Amino acid sequence: MNPLPPSTTVIHRLSRRQLIQYGSICMGSSLLAACTNNNQPTNSSSQLDKISFGTNWYAQAEHGGFYQAIATGIYQKHGLDVTIKMGGPQVPSGTQLLVGGAVDFFMGYGIDAINAIAQKIPKITVAAIFQKDPQCLISHPNTATKTLADLKGKPIYISAAANVTYWPVLKVKYGFTDDQKRPYNFNPAPFLADKTSAQQGYITSEPYAIAKQGGFKPTVFLLADYGYTTYATTIETKKELVEKNPDLVQRFVDASIKGWYSYLENPQPGNQLIKKENPEMTDDQLAYGIQKLQEYGIITSGTAAQQGIGAMSEERWKALYDSMVTAGIYKPNVNYKDAFTLQFVNKGIDYYKSA
């Protein structure tokens, strides 16, 4: 069993931030600094490059590879002393944190990256850990609701952020209308009380909670399988860092991807850190999250199946941009190619699994 980091692990506290991605994803309450264990190099931390990485919610399986890279010493082997700034409620956006210098890298998503370009914000996506966004819609088990299209006309609990992410796509593609919308406050009680309704969620989280609270297995529709093509759990940074220190960016991307391969093979080291940072996280929830990440091909499907975790393609970014233009989210004159770079990814599975 890999040990937890020693007692010299540095834990800090953050003050405040605001809700972002999908209306639920936000920054949070504590920081976890990378440190040494018995399997790590003997380099002192003063010889390592210190960087900070902001996640989009409380520590969970969806962040496992990053915690794994700390727990197993992968970051340190790449010359990095990484501090994870864990997410949580009521904190400023990842874009604000990046531009303001509070973090060096942030866990983002594709739609927001293109939106930043439209607003002339100098950030860029350097890797996409999730090939599929785990965002889903959840309904009560009903023989009349077999596909996503069957939710047309039914009340659906969605967050405010859905209005500028997946909801316009559903309106264009499936004829959903705004009068279906109900405010979602990240509490399943209204959904559980109305058997005709649906609600948003993460494939790795909310279905598990609903099954436990409601006593039934809900019907789940992963939006990525219905034309919602955004990348998720991306690694973002400022364009200035890419231009001035590409070696640092490359090492962080490589080490993070290797952390994800390690986590999918044996998640125990990363899970120990996750539970330490988020004491409410249970072994059952972690196991469920990992199972769904693998079952739905969230991480290793598509381009990543050949070119490695974190892979991206220009074609995929263009498809995302085009779908958002059709949905009326973007104007057709946004230079979406400025939202990403393929410089640091697509190196092949063997590259990332090598020592």
Short mmCIF file of C-alpha atoms in Angstrom, two decimals:
data_model
loop_
_atom_site.label_atom_id
_atom_site.label_comp_id
_atom_site.label_asym_id
_atom_site.label_seq_id
_atom_site.Cartn_x
_atom_site.Cartn_y
_atom_site.Cartn_z
CA MET A 1 0.00 0.00 0.00
CA ASN A 2 1.34 3.42 -0.92
CA PRO A 3 1.58 5.66 2.12
CA LEU A 4 -0.09 9.02 2.49
CA PRO A 5 2.19 12.04 2.34
CA PRO A 6 3.93 12.70 5.66
CA SER A 7 2.78 15.16 8.24
CA THR A 8 4.63 17.98 6.49
CA THR A 9 1.82 18.21 3.93
CA VAL A 10 0.78 21.86 3.82
CA ILE A 11 -2.93 22.59 4.22
CA HIS A 12 -4.15 26.15 3.61
CA ARG A 13 -7.56 27.80 3.41
CA LEU A 14 -9.13 29.93 0.71
CA SER A 15 -11.56 32.78 1.28
CA ARG A 16 -14.29 33.09 -1.38
CA ARG A 17 -15.09 32.37 -5.04
CA GLN A 18 -18.13 32.23 -7.29
CA LEU A 19 -19.97 29.33 -8.89
CA ILE A 20 -18.90 28.41 -12.40
CA GLN A 21 -19.17 25.43 -14.77
CA TYR A 22 -22.63 23.87 -15.10
CA GLY A 23 -23.79 26.11 -12.30
CA SER A 24 -22.28 23.73 -9.76
CA ILE A 25 -18.57 23.61 -10.45
CA CYS A 26 -16.67 26.05 -8.32
CA MET A 27 -13.49 26.55 -6.37
CA GLY A 28 -13.25 25.89 -2.75
CA SER A 29 -12.00 25.40 0.70
CA SER A 30 -8.52 23.93 0.96
CA LEU A 31 -5.16 23.42 -0.66
CA LEU A 32 -3.12 20.24 -0.83
CA ALA A 33 0.59 20.56 -1.49
CA ALA A 34 2.59 17.87 -3.21
CA CYS A 35 5.11 16.32 -0.88
CA THR A 36 7.41 13.33 -0.62
CA ASN A 37 6.83 9.73 0.31
CA ASN A 38 9.11 6.74 0.47
CA ASN A 39 8.84 6.11 -3.27
CA GLN A 40 9.74 9.64 -4.32
CA PRO A 41 13.10 11.16 -5.27
CA THR A 42 15.17 12.74 -2.51
CA ASN A 43 15.22 16.16 -4.21
CA SER A 44 14.46 18.91 -1.72
CA SER A 45 11.36 20.95 -2.46
CA SER A 46 13.59 24.00 -3.06
CA GLN A 47 14.91 22.26 -6.19
CA LEU A 48 11.41 21.78 -7.61
CA ASP A 49 9.32 24.22 -9.59
CA LYS A 50 6.40 25.30 -7.41
CA ILE A 51 3.07 25.51 -9.22
CA SER A 52 -0.59 25.57 -8.18
CA PHE A 53 -3.54 23.80 -9.80
CA GLY A 54 -7.14 24.74 -9.13
CA THR A 55 -9.83 22.07 -9.30
CA ASN A 56 -13.50 22.70 -9.99
CA TRP A 57 -15.14 21.10 -6.94
CA TYR A 58 -14.45 19.17 -3.75
CA ALA A 59 -11.95 16.32 -4.04
CA GLN A 60 -13.55 13.31 -5.74
CA ALA A 61 -12.89 10.50 -8.20
CA GLU A 62 -13.29 12.95 -11.09
CA HIS A 63 -10.04 14.56 -9.90
CA GLY A 64 -8.30 11.29 -9.07
CA GLY A 65 -5.38 11.43 -11.48
CA PHE A 66 -4.14 14.73 -10.12
CA TYR A 67 -4.20 13.49 -6.54
CA GLN A 68 -2.59 10.26 -7.70
CA ALA A 69 0.30 12.21 -9.22
CA ILE A 70 0.94 13.68 -5.78
CA ALA A 71 0.45 10.46 -3.82
CA THR A 72 2.79 8.40 -6.00
CA GLY A 73 5.46 11.09 -6.50
CA ILE A 74 4.86 11.50 -10.24
CA TYR A 75 4.85 15.29 -10.05
CA GLN A 76 8.05 15.35 -8.08
CA LYS A 77 9.73 13.02 -10.58
CA HIS A 78 8.92 15.67 -13.18
CA GLY A 79 10.57 18.36 -11.10
CA LEU A 80 7.33 19.84 -9.76
CA ASP A 81 6.10 20.83 -6.32
CA VAL A 82 2.35 20.97 -7.01
CA THR A 83 -0.27 22.49 -4.75
CA ILE A 84 -3.87 21.50 -5.45
CA LYS A 85 -6.38 24.23 -4.63
CA MET A 86 -9.51 22.24 -3.96
CA GLY A 87 -12.86 23.49 -5.19
CA GLY A 88 -15.99 24.30 -3.23
CA PRO A 89 -18.87 26.79 -3.02
CA GLN A 90 -18.82 30.59 -3.23
CA VAL A 91 -15.52 31.33 -4.94
CA PRO A 92 -14.33 33.42 -8.03
CA SER A 93 -14.15 31.72 -11.41
CA GLY A 94 -11.16 29.78 -12.68
CA THR A 95 -10.62 32.43 -15.33
CA GLN A 96 -10.36 35.10 -12.65
CA LEU A 97 -7.96 32.97 -10.65
CA LEU A 98 -5.74 32.32 -13.67
CA VAL A 99 -5.65 35.89 -14.91
CA GLY A 100 -5.18 37.19 -11.38
CA GLY A 101 -2.25 34.85 -10.74
CA ALA A 102 -3.89 32.93 -7.89
CA VAL A 103 -3.26 29.64 -9.72
CA ASP A 104 -0.91 28.57 -12.51
CA PHE A 105 -3.25 25.96 -14.00
CA PHE A 106 -6.99 25.39 -13.68
CA MET A 107 -9.44 22.57 -14.37
CA GLY A 108 -11.64 24.03 -17.11
CA TYR A 109 -13.93 22.97 -19.96
CA GLY A 110 -14.13 23.54 -23.69
CA ILE A 111 -17.11 25.88 -23.97
CA ASP A 112 -15.69 28.35 -21.45
CA ALA A 113 -12.31 28.27 -23.24
CA ILE A 114 -13.90 29.48 -26.48
CA ASN A 115 -15.97 32.02 -24.57
CA ALA A 116 -12.74 33.41 -23.11
CA ILE A 117 -11.39 33.97 -26.62
CA ALA A 118 -14.57 35.83 -27.56
CA GLN A 119 -13.93 38.07 -24.54
CA LYS A 120 -10.21 38.45 -25.37
CA ILE A 121 -9.13 36.74 -22.15
CA PRO A 122 -5.57 35.38 -22.55
CA LYS A 123 -5.97 31.80 -21.37
CA ILE A 124 -5.51 28.59 -23.32
CA THR A 125 -6.35 24.88 -22.99
CA VAL A 126 -3.30 22.60 -23.08
CA ALA A 127 -4.91 19.18 -22.42
CA ALA A 128 -8.37 17.60 -22.14
CA ILE A 129 -8.52 14.84 -19.55
CA PHE A 130 -12.20 14.08 -20.17
CA GLN A 131 -13.04 13.25 -23.77
CA LYS A 132 -16.71 13.27 -22.76
CA ASP A 133 -18.34 15.75 -20.44
CA PRO A 134 -19.92 13.78 -17.54
CA GLN A 135 -22.94 16.13 -17.65
CA CYS A 136 -26.20 14.21 -17.88
CA LEU A 137 -29.94 14.52 -17.53
CA ILE A 138 -31.65 12.15 -15.10
CA SER A 139 -35.27 11.00 -15.15
CA HIS A 140 -37.48 8.66 -13.20
CA PRO A 141 -37.61 5.11 -14.60
CA ASN A 142 -40.51 5.15 -17.04
CA THR A 143 -41.21 3.05 -20.10
CA ALA A 144 -42.31 6.23 -21.92
CA THR A 145 -38.89 7.84 -21.42
CA LYS A 146 -36.39 5.80 -23.42
CA THR A 147 -34.28 8.49 -25.10
CA LEU A 148 -33.25 12.06 -24.41
CA ALA A 149 -35.80 13.28 -26.97
CA ASP A 150 -38.58 11.85 -24.79
CA LEU A 151 -37.88 14.56 -22.20
CA LYS A 152 -39.30 17.22 -24.52
CA GLY A 153 -42.12 19.01 -22.73
CA LYS A 154 -41.29 17.61 -19.29
CA PRO A 155 -40.11 19.80 -16.38
CA ILE A 156 -36.32 19.73 -16.11
CA TYR A 157 -34.31 21.12 -13.21
CA ILE A 158 -31.21 22.87 -14.58
CA SER A 159 -28.66 25.36 -13.26
CA ALA A 160 -28.32 28.94 -14.46
CA ALA A 161 -25.05 28.07 -16.20
CA ALA A 162 -26.85 25.50 -18.35
CA ASN A 163 -28.34 28.41 -20.29
CA VAL A 164 -24.95 29.11 -21.87
CA THR A 165 -23.72 25.53 -22.14
CA TYR A 166 -25.88 22.52 -22.98
CA TRP A 167 -29.45 23.89 -22.85
CA PRO A 168 -29.26 25.86 -26.14
CA VAL A 169 -27.94 22.71 -27.84
CA LEU A 170 -30.89 20.69 -26.57
CA LYS A 171 -33.29 23.37 -27.77
CA VAL A 172 -31.87 23.27 -31.29
CA LYS A 173 -31.41 19.52 -31.52
CA TYR A 174 -34.41 18.17 -29.64
CA GLY A 175 -36.90 21.02 -29.55
CA PHE A 176 -36.69 21.62 -25.81
CA THR A 177 -38.32 24.88 -24.72
CA ASP A 178 -37.59 27.35 -21.96
CA ASP A 179 -40.93 26.74 -20.27
CA GLN A 180 -39.61 23.29 -19.32
CA LYS A 181 -36.88 24.80 -17.16
CA ARG A 182 -37.00 24.71 -13.38
CA PRO A 183 -34.27 26.18 -11.14
CA TYR A 184 -31.84 23.52 -9.94
CA ASN A 185 -30.22 24.21 -6.56
CA PHE A 186 -28.18 21.00 -6.36
CA ASN A 187 -30.77 19.33 -4.16
CA PRO A 188 -32.57 16.28 -5.64
CA ALA A 189 -35.66 16.69 -3.43
CA PRO A 190 -37.82 18.52 -6.03
CA PHE A 191 -36.93 15.92 -8.66
CA LEU A 192 -37.68 13.05 -6.30
CA ALA A 193 -41.06 14.57 -5.48
CA ASP A 194 -42.14 14.93 -9.13
CA LYS A 195 -42.08 11.67 -11.07
CA THR A 196 -42.70 13.49 -14.36
CA SER A 197 -39.55 15.61 -13.99
CA ALA A 198 -35.88 15.33 -14.88
CA GLN A 199 -32.79 17.02 -13.48
CA GLN A 200 -29.20 17.69 -14.48
CA GLY A 201 -26.25 15.93 -12.88
CA TYR A 202 -22.84 14.35 -13.32
CA ILE A 203 -22.86 10.74 -14.51
CA THR A 204 -20.38 9.95 -11.74
CA SER A 205 -22.29 11.51 -8.86
CA GLU A 206 -25.97 12.47 -8.90
CA PRO A 207 -27.35 9.09 -10.09
CA TYR A 208 -25.60 7.50 -7.11
CA ALA A 209 -27.08 10.04 -4.69
CA ILE A 210 -30.56 9.70 -6.18
CA ALA A 211 -30.44 5.91 -5.92
CA LYS A 212 -29.51 6.16 -2.24
CA GLN A 213 -32.04 8.86 -1.37
CA GLY A 214 -34.88 7.80 -3.63
CA GLY A 215 -34.48 4.05 -3.40
CA PHE A 216 -34.62 3.53 -7.17
CA LYS A 217 -32.23 3.40 -10.12
CA PRO A 218 -32.85 6.49 -12.27
CA THR A 219 -32.72 6.63 -16.06
CA VAL A 220 -29.59 8.51 -17.14
CA PHE A 221 -28.81 10.27 -20.43
CA LEU A 222 -25.16 11.27 -20.92
CA LEU A 223 -25.32 14.44 -23.01
CA ALA A 224 -22.02 13.62 -24.70
CA ASP A 225 -23.78 10.70 -26.36
CA TYR A 226 -26.49 13.04 -27.68
CA GLY A 227 -24.46 15.63 -29.54
CA TYR A 228 -23.01 17.71 -26.71
CA THR A 229 -19.35 17.54 -27.70
CA THR A 230 -17.43 19.75 -25.29
CA TYR A 231 -14.20 18.59 -23.67
CA ALA A 232 -14.23 18.63 -19.86
CA THR A 233 -11.73 18.52 -16.99
CA THR A 234 -9.31 20.33 -19.23
CA ILE A 235 -6.02 21.83 -18.12
CA GLU A 236 -5.98 25.58 -18.71
CA THR A 237 -3.25 28.13 -18.17
CA LYS A 238 -2.34 31.65 -19.23
CA LYS A 239 -0.97 32.08 -22.75
CA GLU A 240 1.97 33.93 -21.24
CA LEU A 241 3.10 30.80 -19.40
CA VAL A 242 2.91 28.71 -22.57
CA GLU A 243 5.03 31.28 -24.41
CA LYS A 244 7.60 31.90 -21.68
CA ASN A 245 7.94 28.47 -20.04
CA PRO A 246 6.68 25.68 -22.32
CA ASP A 247 8.92 23.15 -20.55
CA LEU A 248 7.06 23.73 -17.27
CA VAL A 249 3.72 23.34 -19.02
CA GLN A 250 4.87 20.14 -20.71
CA ARG A 251 6.06 18.61 -17.45
CA PHE A 252 2.81 19.41 -15.68
CA VAL A 253 0.71 18.01 -18.53
CA ASP A 254 2.82 14.85 -18.83
CA ALA A 255 2.85 14.20 -15.09
CA SER A 256 -0.91 14.79 -14.78
CA ILE A 257 -1.67 12.39 -17.62
CA LYS A 258 0.62 9.76 -16.12
CA GLY A 259 -1.17 10.30 -12.83
CA TRP A 260 -4.45 9.46 -14.54
CA TYR A 261 -3.11 6.24 -16.06
CA SER A 262 -1.80 5.27 -12.62
CA TYR A 263 -5.13 6.12 -10.98
CA LEU A 264 -7.14 4.00 -13.41
CA GLU A 265 -4.83 1.04 -12.74
CA ASN A 266 -4.75 1.35 -8.93
CA PRO A 267 -6.69 4.28 -7.43
CA GLN A 268 -5.91 3.56 -3.80
CA PRO A 269 -3.09 6.12 -3.30
CA GLY A 270 -5.08 8.94 -4.87
CA ASN A 271 -8.25 7.94 -3.04
CA GLN A 272 -6.48 8.18 0.29
CA LEU A 273 -5.59 11.78 -0.44
CA ILE A 274 -9.08 12.53 -1.75
CA LYS A 275 -10.66 11.24 1.46
CA LYS A 276 -8.18 13.19 3.55
CA GLU A 277 -9.06 16.42 1.75
CA ASN A 278 -12.79 15.66 1.56
CA PRO A 279 -13.77 13.63 4.65
CA GLU A 280 -17.36 13.30 3.42
CA MET A 281 -16.21 11.25 0.42
CA THR A 282 -16.86 7.54 0.89
CA ASP A 283 -15.22 4.46 -0.58
CA ASP A 284 -18.52 3.51 -2.22
CA GLN A 285 -18.86 6.91 -3.92
CA LEU A 286 -15.27 6.79 -5.14
CA ALA A 287 -15.74 3.29 -6.53
CA TYR A 288 -18.96 4.35 -8.25
CA GLY A 289 -17.29 7.39 -9.79
CA ILE A 290 -14.37 5.39 -11.16
CA GLN A 291 -16.71 2.72 -12.50
CA LYS A 292 -18.77 5.30 -14.41
CA LEU A 293 -15.70 7.08 -15.75
CA GLN A 294 -14.63 3.79 -17.29
CA GLU A 295 -18.08 2.49 -18.28
CA TYR A 296 -18.92 5.58 -20.31
CA GLY A 297 -15.45 6.10 -21.77
CA ILE A 298 -15.17 9.53 -20.19
CA ILE A 299 -11.36 9.53 -20.19
CA THR A 300 -10.01 7.00 -22.69
CA SER A 301 -12.47 7.08 -25.59
CA GLY A 302 -12.19 8.87 -28.94
CA THR A 303 -8.79 10.30 -29.84
CA ALA A 304 -7.42 9.35 -26.42
CA ALA A 305 -7.75 5.66 -27.26
CA GLN A 306 -4.75 5.95 -29.58
CA GLN A 307 -3.03 9.22 -28.70
CA GLY A 308 -3.27 9.01 -24.94
CA ILE A 309 -5.25 10.59 -22.13
CA GLY A 310 -5.47 14.36 -22.53
CA ALA A 311 -5.67 14.15 -26.32
CA MET A 312 -7.36 16.85 -28.38
CA SER A 313 -8.01 17.47 -32.07
CA GLU A 314 -8.72 20.53 -34.19
CA GLU A 315 -11.70 18.70 -35.72
CA ARG A 316 -13.29 18.16 -32.33
CA TRP A 317 -12.82 21.81 -31.32
CA LYS A 318 -14.32 22.94 -34.62
CA ALA A 319 -17.33 20.65 -34.15
CA LEU A 320 -17.87 22.11 -30.68
CA TYR A 321 -17.59 25.66 -31.98
CA ASP A 322 -19.92 25.02 -34.90
CA SER A 323 -22.56 23.49 -32.62
CA MET A 324 -22.38 26.49 -30.31
CA VAL A 325 -22.71 28.91 -33.25
CA THR A 326 -25.78 27.00 -34.41
CA ALA A 327 -27.20 27.20 -30.89
CA GLY A 328 -26.60 30.95 -30.81
CA ILE A 329 -24.00 30.93 -28.03
CA TYR A 330 -21.09 32.18 -30.17
CA LYS A 331 -20.89 34.54 -33.10
CA PRO A 332 -19.43 33.02 -36.29
CA ASN A 333 -16.39 35.32 -36.22
CA VAL A 334 -14.71 33.98 -33.06
CA ASN A 335 -11.24 32.55 -33.70
CA TYR A 336 -11.87 29.35 -31.73
CA LYS A 337 -8.40 28.00 -32.61
CA ASP A 338 -6.91 30.43 -30.11
CA ALA A 339 -8.69 28.55 -27.31
CA PHE A 340 -6.34 25.54 -27.42
CA THR A 341 -2.98 24.19 -28.45
CA LEU A 342 -2.01 20.65 -29.40
CA GLN A 343 1.63 21.34 -28.54
CA PHE A 344 1.61 19.39 -25.27
CA VAL A 345 -0.60 16.35 -25.98
CA ASN A 346 -1.25 13.50 -28.45
CA LYS A 347 2.05 11.72 -27.74
CA GLY A 348 0.66 8.18 -27.68
CA ILE A 349 -0.19 5.76 -24.90
CA ASP A 350 3.30 4.24 -24.77
CA TYR A 351 4.83 7.67 -24.11
CA TYR A 352 2.68 8.26 -21.05
CA LYS A 353 3.00 4.74 -19.67
CA SER A 354 6.80 4.75 -19.90
CA ALA A 355 8.81 5.40 -16.77
#
